mmCIF file of C-alpha atoms in Angstrom:
data_model
loop_
_atom_site.group_PDB
_atom_site.id
_atom_site.type_symbol
_atom_site.label_atom_id
_atom_site.label_comp_id
_atom_site.label_asym_id
_atom_site.label_seq_id
_atom_site.Cartn_x
_atom_site.Cartn_y
_atom_site.Cartn_z
ATOM 1 C CA UNK H 154 -28.323 -32.748 -18.011
ATOM 2 C CA UNK H 155 -27.122 -32.700 -14.848
ATOM 3 C CA UNK H 156 -28.546 -29.532 -12.669
ATOM 4 C CA UNK H 157 -26.139 -27.675 -11.154
ATOM 5 C CA UNK H 158 -27.367 -27.389 -7.096
ATOM 6 C CA UNK H 159 -27.110 -23.832 -6.161
ATOM 7 C CA UNK H 160 -24.393 -24.881 -3.590
ATOM 8 C CA UNK H 161 -22.017 -26.303 -6.935
ATOM 9 C CA UNK H 162 -23.026 -23.204 -9.025
ATOM 10 C CA UNK H 163 -21.649 -20.948 -6.195
ATOM 11 C CA UNK H 164 -18.325 -23.302 -5.636
ATOM 12 C CA UNK H 165 -17.992 -23.579 -9.400
ATOM 13 C CA UNK H 166 -18.388 -19.918 -9.793
ATOM 14 C CA UNK H 167 -15.225 -19.892 -7.423
ATOM 15 C CA UNK H 168 -13.556 -21.347 -8.625
ATOM 16 C CA UNK H 169 -13.532 -19.535 -12.710
ATOM 17 C CA UNK H 170 -12.812 -16.208 -10.533
ATOM 18 C CA UNK H 171 -9.941 -18.075 -9.274
ATOM 19 C CA UNK H 172 -8.787 -18.930 -12.996
ATOM 20 C CA UNK H 173 -9.495 -15.762 -14.217
ATOM 21 C CA UNK H 174 -7.566 -13.420 -11.775
ATOM 22 C CA UNK H 175 -4.854 -15.923 -12.209
ATOM 23 C CA UNK H 176 -5.014 -14.860 -16.058
ATOM 24 C CA UNK H 177 -4.336 -11.152 -14.393
ATOM 25 C CA UNK H 178 -1.191 -12.200 -12.521
ATOM 26 C CA UNK H 179 1.243 -12.663 -14.527
ATOM 27 C CA UNK H 180 0.386 -9.556 -16.169
ATOM 28 C CA UNK H 181 1.092 -8.402 -12.483
ATOM 29 C CA UNK H 182 4.049 -10.483 -12.323
ATOM 30 C CA UNK H 183 5.680 -9.729 -15.033
ATOM 31 C CA UNK H 184 5.521 -5.848 -14.929
ATOM 32 C CA UNK H 185 6.407 -6.353 -11.701
ATOM 33 C CA UNK H 186 10.455 -7.842 -12.248
ATOM 34 C CA UNK H 187 10.174 -5.025 -15.129
ATOM 35 C CA UNK H 188 9.639 -1.967 -13.550
ATOM 36 C CA UNK H 189 11.787 -3.213 -10.379
ATOM 37 C CA UNK H 190 14.553 -5.400 -11.677
ATOM 38 C CA UNK H 191 13.322 -8.667 -10.024
ATOM 39 C CA UNK H 192 13.746 -12.612 -11.130
ATOM 40 C CA UNK H 193 11.062 -14.595 -11.572
ATOM 41 C CA UNK H 194 12.083 -16.249 -8.291
ATOM 42 C CA UNK H 195 11.816 -13.226 -6.167
ATOM 43 C CA UNK H 196 8.571 -12.567 -7.928
ATOM 44 C CA UNK H 197 7.165 -15.556 -6.654
ATOM 45 C CA UNK H 198 8.439 -15.066 -3.047
ATOM 46 C CA UNK H 199 7.000 -11.408 -2.379
ATOM 47 C CA UNK H 200 3.512 -12.664 -4.813
ATOM 48 C CA UNK H 201 3.808 -15.232 -1.048
ATOM 49 C CA UNK H 202 3.984 -13.037 0.969
ATOM 50 C CA UNK H 203 2.559 -9.917 0.296
ATOM 51 C CA UNK H 204 -0.508 -12.179 -0.497
ATOM 52 C CA UNK H 205 0.063 -13.905 3.319
ATOM 53 C CA UNK H 206 0.180 -10.908 4.515
ATOM 54 C CA UNK H 207 -3.221 -8.988 3.416
ATOM 55 C CA UNK H 208 -5.107 -12.973 3.730
ATOM 56 C CA UNK H 209 -3.759 -12.490 6.706
ATOM 57 C CA UNK H 210 -4.613 -8.992 8.358
ATOM 58 C CA UNK H 211 -7.423 -9.287 6.961
ATOM 59 C CA UNK H 212 -8.901 -13.041 8.623
ATOM 60 C CA UNK H 213 -6.998 -11.059 11.896
ATOM 61 C CA UNK H 214 -9.667 -8.131 11.677
ATOM 62 C CA UNK H 215 -11.945 -10.544 11.557
ATOM 63 C CA UNK H 216 -11.024 -11.206 14.894
ATOM 64 C CA UNK H 217 -10.178 -14.852 13.331
ATOM 65 C CA UNK H 218 -7.875 -16.956 16.471
ATOM 66 C CA UNK H 219 -4.633 -18.860 14.744
ATOM 67 C CA UNK H 220 -5.205 -22.579 13.720
ATOM 68 C CA UNK H 221 -4.439 -24.301 17.321
ATOM 69 C CA UNK H 222 -4.854 -27.564 16.382
ATOM 70 C CA UNK H 223 -2.204 -30.067 15.292
ATOM 71 C CA UNK H 224 -4.182 -31.055 12.223
ATOM 72 C CA UNK H 225 -4.696 -27.096 11.504
ATOM 73 C CA UNK H 226 -0.585 -27.347 11.813
ATOM 74 C CA UNK H 227 0.081 -29.377 9.821
ATOM 75 C CA UNK H 228 -2.567 -28.578 6.911
ATOM 76 C CA UNK H 229 -0.990 -24.729 6.823
ATOM 77 C CA UNK H 230 2.559 -26.174 6.370
ATOM 78 C CA UNK H 231 1.739 -29.140 3.846
ATOM 79 C CA UNK H 232 -0.505 -26.069 1.490
ATOM 80 C CA UNK H 233 2.774 -23.514 2.335
ATOM 81 C CA UNK H 234 5.441 -26.177 1.388
ATOM 82 C CA UNK H 235 3.122 -26.903 -2.292
ATOM 83 C CA UNK H 236 2.427 -23.176 -3.338
ATOM 84 C CA UNK H 237 6.101 -22.597 -2.200
ATOM 85 C CA UNK H 238 6.916 -25.947 -4.455
ATOM 86 C CA UNK H 239 4.213 -25.372 -7.636
ATOM 87 C CA UNK H 240 5.870 -21.610 -7.625
ATOM 88 C CA UNK H 241 9.623 -22.455 -7.301
ATOM 89 C CA UNK H 242 9.304 -24.847 -9.647
ATOM 90 C CA UNK H 243 7.653 -23.001 -13.050
ATOM 91 C CA UNK H 244 9.477 -21.272 -11.810
ATOM 92 C CA UNK H 245 12.674 -22.724 -12.893
ATOM 93 C CA UNK H 246 10.882 -24.093 -15.890
ATOM 94 C CA UNK H 247 10.334 -21.140 -17.526
ATOM 95 C CA UNK H 248 13.864 -20.153 -16.987
ATOM 96 C CA UNK H 249 14.819 -23.628 -19.161
ATOM 97 C CA UNK H 250 12.075 -24.304 -21.787
ATOM 98 C CA UNK H 251 10.043 -20.621 -22.477
ATOM 99 C CA UNK H 252 6.480 -19.379 -20.994
ATOM 100 C CA UNK H 253 4.401 -21.390 -23.154
ATOM 101 C CA UNK H 254 5.768 -24.517 -22.203
ATOM 102 C CA UNK H 255 5.766 -24.482 -19.043
ATOM 103 C CA UNK H 256 2.158 -22.943 -18.988
ATOM 104 C CA UNK H 257 0.949 -25.123 -21.135
ATOM 105 C CA UNK H 258 2.987 -28.210 -19.159
ATOM 106 C CA UNK H 259 1.822 -27.706 -15.798
ATOM 107 C CA UNK H 260 -1.743 -26.482 -16.197
ATOM 108 C CA UNK H 261 -2.593 -28.793 -18.855
ATOM 109 C CA UNK H 262 -1.016 -32.112 -17.181
ATOM 110 C CA UNK H 263 -2.431 -30.876 -13.551
ATOM 111 C CA UNK H 264 -5.789 -31.870 -14.422
ATOM 112 C CA UNK H 265 -4.142 -35.268 -15.319
ATOM 113 C CA UNK H 266 -3.095 -36.163 -12.216
ATOM 114 C CA UNK H 267 -6.092 -35.047 -10.144
ATOM 115 C CA UNK H 268 -8.298 -37.551 -12.270
ATOM 116 C CA UNK H 269 -5.143 -40.251 -12.199
ATOM 117 C CA UNK H 270 -5.251 -40.447 -8.271
ATOM 118 C CA UNK H 271 -8.738 -40.529 -7.757
ATOM 119 C CA UNK H 272 -9.955 -43.965 -7.010
ATOM 120 C CA UNK H 273 -12.726 -44.164 -9.443
ATOM 121 C CA UNK H 274 -12.972 -45.278 -13.215
ATOM 122 C CA UNK H 275 -13.448 -41.236 -14.507
ATOM 123 C CA UNK H 276 -16.718 -40.616 -16.524
ATOM 124 C CA UNK H 277 -16.992 -40.569 -20.167
ATOM 125 C CA UNK H 278 -17.115 -36.890 -19.711
ATOM 126 C CA UNK H 279 -15.078 -36.207 -17.778
ATOM 127 C CA UNK H 280 -12.127 -37.336 -20.179
ATOM 128 C CA UNK H 281 -13.840 -35.444 -22.672
ATOM 129 C CA UNK H 282 -13.378 -32.250 -20.860
ATOM 130 C CA UNK H 283 -10.077 -33.465 -20.838
ATOM 131 C CA UNK H 284 -9.681 -33.908 -23.739
ATOM 132 C CA UNK H 285 -10.244 -30.991 -24.619
ATOM 133 C CA UNK H 286 -8.499 -28.913 -22.248
ATOM 134 C CA UNK H 287 -4.931 -30.358 -23.508
ATOM 135 C CA UNK H 288 -6.369 -29.762 -26.803
ATOM 136 C CA UNK H 289 -6.830 -26.756 -26.539
ATOM 137 C CA UNK H 290 -3.696 -25.329 -24.668
ATOM 138 C CA UNK H 291 -1.880 -26.694 -27.159
ATOM 139 C CA UNK H 292 -3.315 -24.424 -29.939
ATOM 140 C CA UNK H 293 -3.678 -21.685 -27.301
ATOM 141 C CA UNK H 294 -0.113 -21.165 -25.907
ATOM 142 C CA UNK H 295 2.227 -23.617 -28.744
ATOM 143 C CA UNK H 296 5.012 -22.037 -30.659
ATOM 144 C CA UNK H 297 5.921 -23.999 -32.951
ATOM 145 C CA UNK H 298 10.457 -23.883 -33.149
ATOM 146 C CA UNK H 299 9.712 -22.695 -29.593
ATOM 147 C CA UNK H 300 13.235 -24.258 -26.697
ATOM 148 C CA UNK H 301 12.536 -27.447 -25.162
ATOM 149 C CA UNK H 302 13.983 -29.445 -22.376
ATOM 150 C CA UNK H 303 14.093 -32.170 -20.872
ATOM 151 C CA UNK H 304 14.765 -30.118 -17.275
ATOM 152 C CA UNK H 305 12.055 -28.161 -18.389
ATOM 153 C CA UNK H 306 9.422 -29.990 -19.085
ATOM 154 C CA UNK H 307 10.428 -32.359 -16.292
ATOM 155 C CA UNK H 308 9.902 -29.165 -13.773
ATOM 156 C CA UNK H 309 6.916 -27.740 -15.340
ATOM 157 C CA UNK H 310 5.244 -31.682 -14.187
ATOM 158 C CA UNK H 311 7.251 -31.484 -10.772
ATOM 159 C CA UNK H 312 5.001 -27.608 -10.687
ATOM 160 C CA UNK H 313 1.844 -29.719 -11.601
ATOM 161 C CA UNK H 314 2.587 -32.668 -9.978
ATOM 162 C CA UNK H 315 2.765 -29.986 -6.780
ATOM 163 C CA UNK H 316 -1.061 -28.617 -7.668
ATOM 164 C CA UNK H 317 -2.598 -31.133 -8.615
ATOM 165 C CA UNK H 318 -1.769 -31.664 -4.665
ATOM 166 C CA UNK H 319 -2.503 -28.916 -3.201
ATOM 167 C CA UNK H 320 -6.268 -29.669 -5.151
ATOM 168 C CA UNK H 321 -6.204 -32.719 -4.372
ATOM 169 C CA UNK H 322 -5.587 -31.997 -0.529
ATOM 170 C CA UNK H 323 -7.461 -28.803 0.558
ATOM 171 C CA UNK H 324 -9.839 -30.852 -0.743
ATOM 172 C CA UNK H 325 -10.653 -32.875 2.528
ATOM 173 C CA UNK H 326 -12.268 -29.378 4.766
ATOM 174 C CA UNK H 327 -9.824 -29.418 8.290
ATOM 175 C CA UNK H 328 -12.331 -29.093 11.413
ATOM 176 C CA UNK H 329 -11.981 -24.952 12.053
ATOM 177 C CA UNK H 330 -9.839 -24.237 9.836
ATOM 178 C CA UNK H 331 -11.113 -21.716 7.031
ATOM 179 C CA UNK H 332 -10.464 -21.676 3.373
ATOM 180 C CA UNK H 333 -9.417 -17.972 3.836
ATOM 181 C CA UNK H 334 -7.410 -19.067 7.010
ATOM 182 C CA UNK H 335 -5.970 -21.210 4.595
ATOM 183 C CA UNK H 336 -4.515 -19.147 2.666
ATOM 184 C CA UNK H 337 -3.343 -16.182 4.880
ATOM 185 C CA UNK H 338 -0.685 -18.849 6.719
ATOM 186 C CA UNK H 339 0.036 -20.923 3.667
ATOM 187 C CA UNK H 340 0.610 -17.665 1.623
ATOM 188 C CA UNK H 341 2.996 -17.054 4.517
ATOM 189 C CA UNK H 342 4.410 -20.474 4.729
ATOM 190 C CA UNK H 343 5.385 -20.714 0.857
ATOM 191 C CA UNK H 344 6.512 -17.471 0.634
ATOM 192 C CA UNK H 345 9.078 -17.954 3.712
ATOM 193 C CA UNK H 346 10.231 -20.945 2.123
ATOM 194 C CA UNK H 347 10.774 -19.279 -1.553
ATOM 195 C CA UNK H 348 12.796 -16.166 0.297
ATOM 196 C CA UNK H 349 16.316 -17.531 0.883
ATOM 197 C CA UNK H 350 15.892 -19.589 -2.742
ATOM 198 C CA UNK H 351 14.715 -16.519 -4.460
ATOM 199 C CA UNK H 352 17.169 -14.530 -2.101
ATOM 200 C CA UNK H 353 19.904 -15.322 -3.936
ATOM 201 C CA UNK H 354 19.362 -13.219 -7.060
ATOM 202 C CA UNK H 355 18.029 -10.674 -5.672
ATOM 203 C CA UNK H 356 15.469 -8.974 -3.783
ATOM 204 C CA UNK H 357 15.724 -4.898 -3.367
ATOM 205 C CA UNK H 358 12.505 -3.969 -3.832
ATOM 206 C CA UNK H 359 12.599 0.051 -4.841
ATOM 207 C CA UNK H 360 10.292 2.629 -2.687
ATOM 208 C CA UNK H 361 8.983 3.783 -6.107
ATOM 209 C CA UNK H 362 4.855 4.556 -6.509
ATOM 210 C CA UNK H 363 4.674 2.012 -9.920
ATOM 211 C CA UNK H 364 6.463 -0.572 -7.934
ATOM 212 C CA UNK H 365 4.512 -0.903 -5.448
ATOM 213 C CA UNK H 366 1.259 0.201 -6.332
ATOM 214 C CA UNK H 367 1.676 -3.924 -8.822
ATOM 215 C CA UNK H 368 3.452 -5.465 -6.015
ATOM 216 C CA UNK H 369 0.487 -4.865 -3.719
ATOM 217 C CA UNK H 370 -1.622 -5.997 -6.347
ATOM 218 C CA UNK H 371 0.049 -9.285 -7.619
ATOM 219 C CA UNK H 372 -0.209 -9.864 -3.503
ATOM 220 C CA UNK H 373 -3.851 -8.910 -3.033
ATOM 221 C CA UNK H 374 -5.598 -10.044 -6.263
ATOM 222 C CA UNK H 375 -4.711 -12.728 -7.940
ATOM 223 C CA UNK H 376 -2.857 -14.354 -4.365
ATOM 224 C CA UNK H 377 -4.594 -14.028 -1.724
ATOM 225 C CA UNK H 378 -7.887 -12.976 -3.086
ATOM 226 C CA UNK H 379 -7.203 -16.066 -6.640
ATOM 227 C CA UNK H 380 -6.703 -18.226 -3.934
ATOM 228 C CA UNK H 381 -9.189 -18.158 -1.110
ATOM 229 C CA UNK H 382 -11.630 -18.526 -3.883
ATOM 230 C CA UNK H 383 -10.502 -21.519 -5.536
ATOM 231 C CA UNK H 384 -10.049 -22.821 -2.092
ATOM 232 C CA UNK H 385 -13.835 -22.021 -1.253
ATOM 233 C CA UNK H 386 -15.205 -23.002 -4.640
ATOM 234 C CA UNK H 387 -13.306 -26.959 -4.004
ATOM 235 C CA UNK H 388 -14.988 -26.953 -0.527
ATOM 236 C CA UNK H 389 -17.824 -28.390 -3.030
ATOM 237 C CA UNK H 390 -17.405 -29.600 -6.680
ATOM 238 C CA UNK H 391 -14.600 -32.152 -7.609
ATOM 239 C CA UNK H 392 -11.043 -31.779 -7.576
ATOM 240 C CA UNK H 393 -10.753 -32.729 -11.091
ATOM 241 C CA UNK H 394 -13.315 -29.423 -11.727
ATOM 242 C CA UNK H 395 -10.550 -27.038 -9.851
ATOM 243 C CA UNK H 396 -7.785 -28.112 -11.896
ATOM 244 C CA UNK H 397 -9.607 -27.541 -15.088
ATOM 245 C CA UNK H 398 -10.550 -23.966 -13.857
ATOM 246 C CA UNK H 399 -7.195 -23.255 -13.379
ATOM 247 C CA UNK H 400 -6.909 -23.093 -17.593
ATOM 248 C CA UNK H 401 -8.437 -20.070 -17.406
ATOM 249 C CA UNK H 402 -5.781 -18.361 -16.282
ATOM 250 C CA UNK H 403 -3.319 -18.506 -19.969
ATOM 251 C CA UNK H 404 -6.505 -17.810 -21.498
ATOM 252 C CA UNK H 405 -7.620 -14.375 -19.859
ATOM 253 C CA UNK H 406 -3.897 -13.935 -19.769
ATOM 254 C CA UNK H 407 -3.627 -13.879 -23.786
ATOM 255 C CA UNK H 408 -6.973 -11.759 -24.336
ATOM 256 C CA UNK H 409 -5.881 -9.030 -21.861
ATOM 257 C CA UNK H 410 -2.243 -8.729 -23.438
ATOM 258 C CA UNK H 411 -5.154 -9.121 -26.819
ATOM 259 C CA UNK H 412 -6.565 -6.881 -25.541
ATOM 260 C CA UNK H 413 -4.610 -4.238 -23.593
ATOM 261 C CA UNK H 414 -1.085 -4.582 -25.491
ATOM 262 C CA UNK H 415 -2.781 -4.893 -28.970
ATOM 263 C CA UNK H 416 -1.052 -8.238 -29.547
ATOM 264 C CA UNK H 417 -2.609 -10.215 -32.270
ATOM 265 C CA UNK H 418 -4.026 -13.984 -31.602
ATOM 266 C CA UNK H 419 -3.559 -16.141 -34.483
ATOM 267 C CA UNK H 420 -6.650 -18.310 -35.898
ATOM 268 C CA UNK H 421 -4.635 -21.301 -34.398
ATOM 269 C CA UNK H 422 -5.067 -19.990 -31.308
ATOM 270 C CA UNK H 423 -9.110 -18.347 -30.928
ATOM 271 C CA UNK H 424 -9.552 -21.612 -32.094
ATOM 272 C CA UNK H 425 -7.578 -23.165 -29.064
ATOM 273 C CA UNK H 426 -9.829 -20.357 -26.701
ATOM 274 C CA UNK H 427 -12.906 -21.782 -28.230
ATOM 275 C CA UNK H 428 -12.289 -25.265 -27.151
ATOM 276 C CA UNK H 429 -11.169 -24.595 -23.067
ATOM 277 C CA UNK H 430 -13.944 -22.727 -22.623
ATOM 278 C CA UNK H 431 -16.717 -25.384 -23.857
ATOM 279 C CA UNK H 432 -14.066 -28.067 -22.955
ATOM 280 C CA UNK H 433 -15.393 -26.408 -19.065
ATOM 281 C CA UNK H 434 -18.956 -26.008 -20.118
ATOM 282 C CA UNK H 435 -18.267 -29.667 -20.542
ATOM 283 C CA UNK H 436 -16.957 -30.340 -17.118
ATOM 284 C CA UNK H 437 -19.386 -27.828 -15.001
ATOM 285 C CA UNK H 438 -22.492 -29.067 -17.131
ATOM 286 C CA UNK H 439 -21.489 -32.606 -16.146
ATOM 287 C CA UNK H 440 -19.257 -32.509 -13.266
ATOM 288 C CA UNK H 441 -17.461 -35.987 -11.853
ATOM 289 C CA UNK H 442 -19.276 -36.706 -9.236
ATOM 290 C CA UNK H 443 -17.389 -36.203 -5.447
#
């Protein structure tokens, strides 16, 4: 059994935190859409814009200067484009198939893309963790008879490719650009890129206390804080572990739905949750060398 160093342990904890916080984002996003009558693309645009604004304000209050090097600017533009691509593709997949199929395909395919993009042959324990992740997702999210389409699966795979590319890209640090700054300016750039597309469906936001509160939460916690933790964790963890940590999003969402809304999970779903946790434990204790 390999023993994680304190630095690797902190990185893994940051990735786990990001996955859990993302799980609350799905519920918050759905609630915002219901309260404000917004299209999912508009919810995604507000998520990135508010999250980017909150993180940017925090960065500026800390006295961090704006990126001034060409390499840092290119990284922020690339991250913003990947944020927009991931969000737009995912919600297109949801519209063309279903939430379950889009989520399972996107999050399940992302670690596969990261593995295939690696230069080395993956370790056998990595393959075990990857197989367990895919099996757990199928058990947790799959609903027999649910509508699917080739177009929906295609957009889900595009979203997975975007998330995997973001994971691989941000695993390589840029001098003078910290994870929080990358999150702040990347989210803002992604939100601005997504706004013209989302505006077609309408982005009027009712100025009610509950709507504004949910909007602020969606932007600050499962977006700004979660992505900052994710990018921080990637600095000392293998990108594949980062992609695998994303499976905590549907797992957390399923658990919260059961606790908060009384939704009953089937025996199959509980088995899937157990398999997902076991797969993550294998990935943590037998990490792929960087």
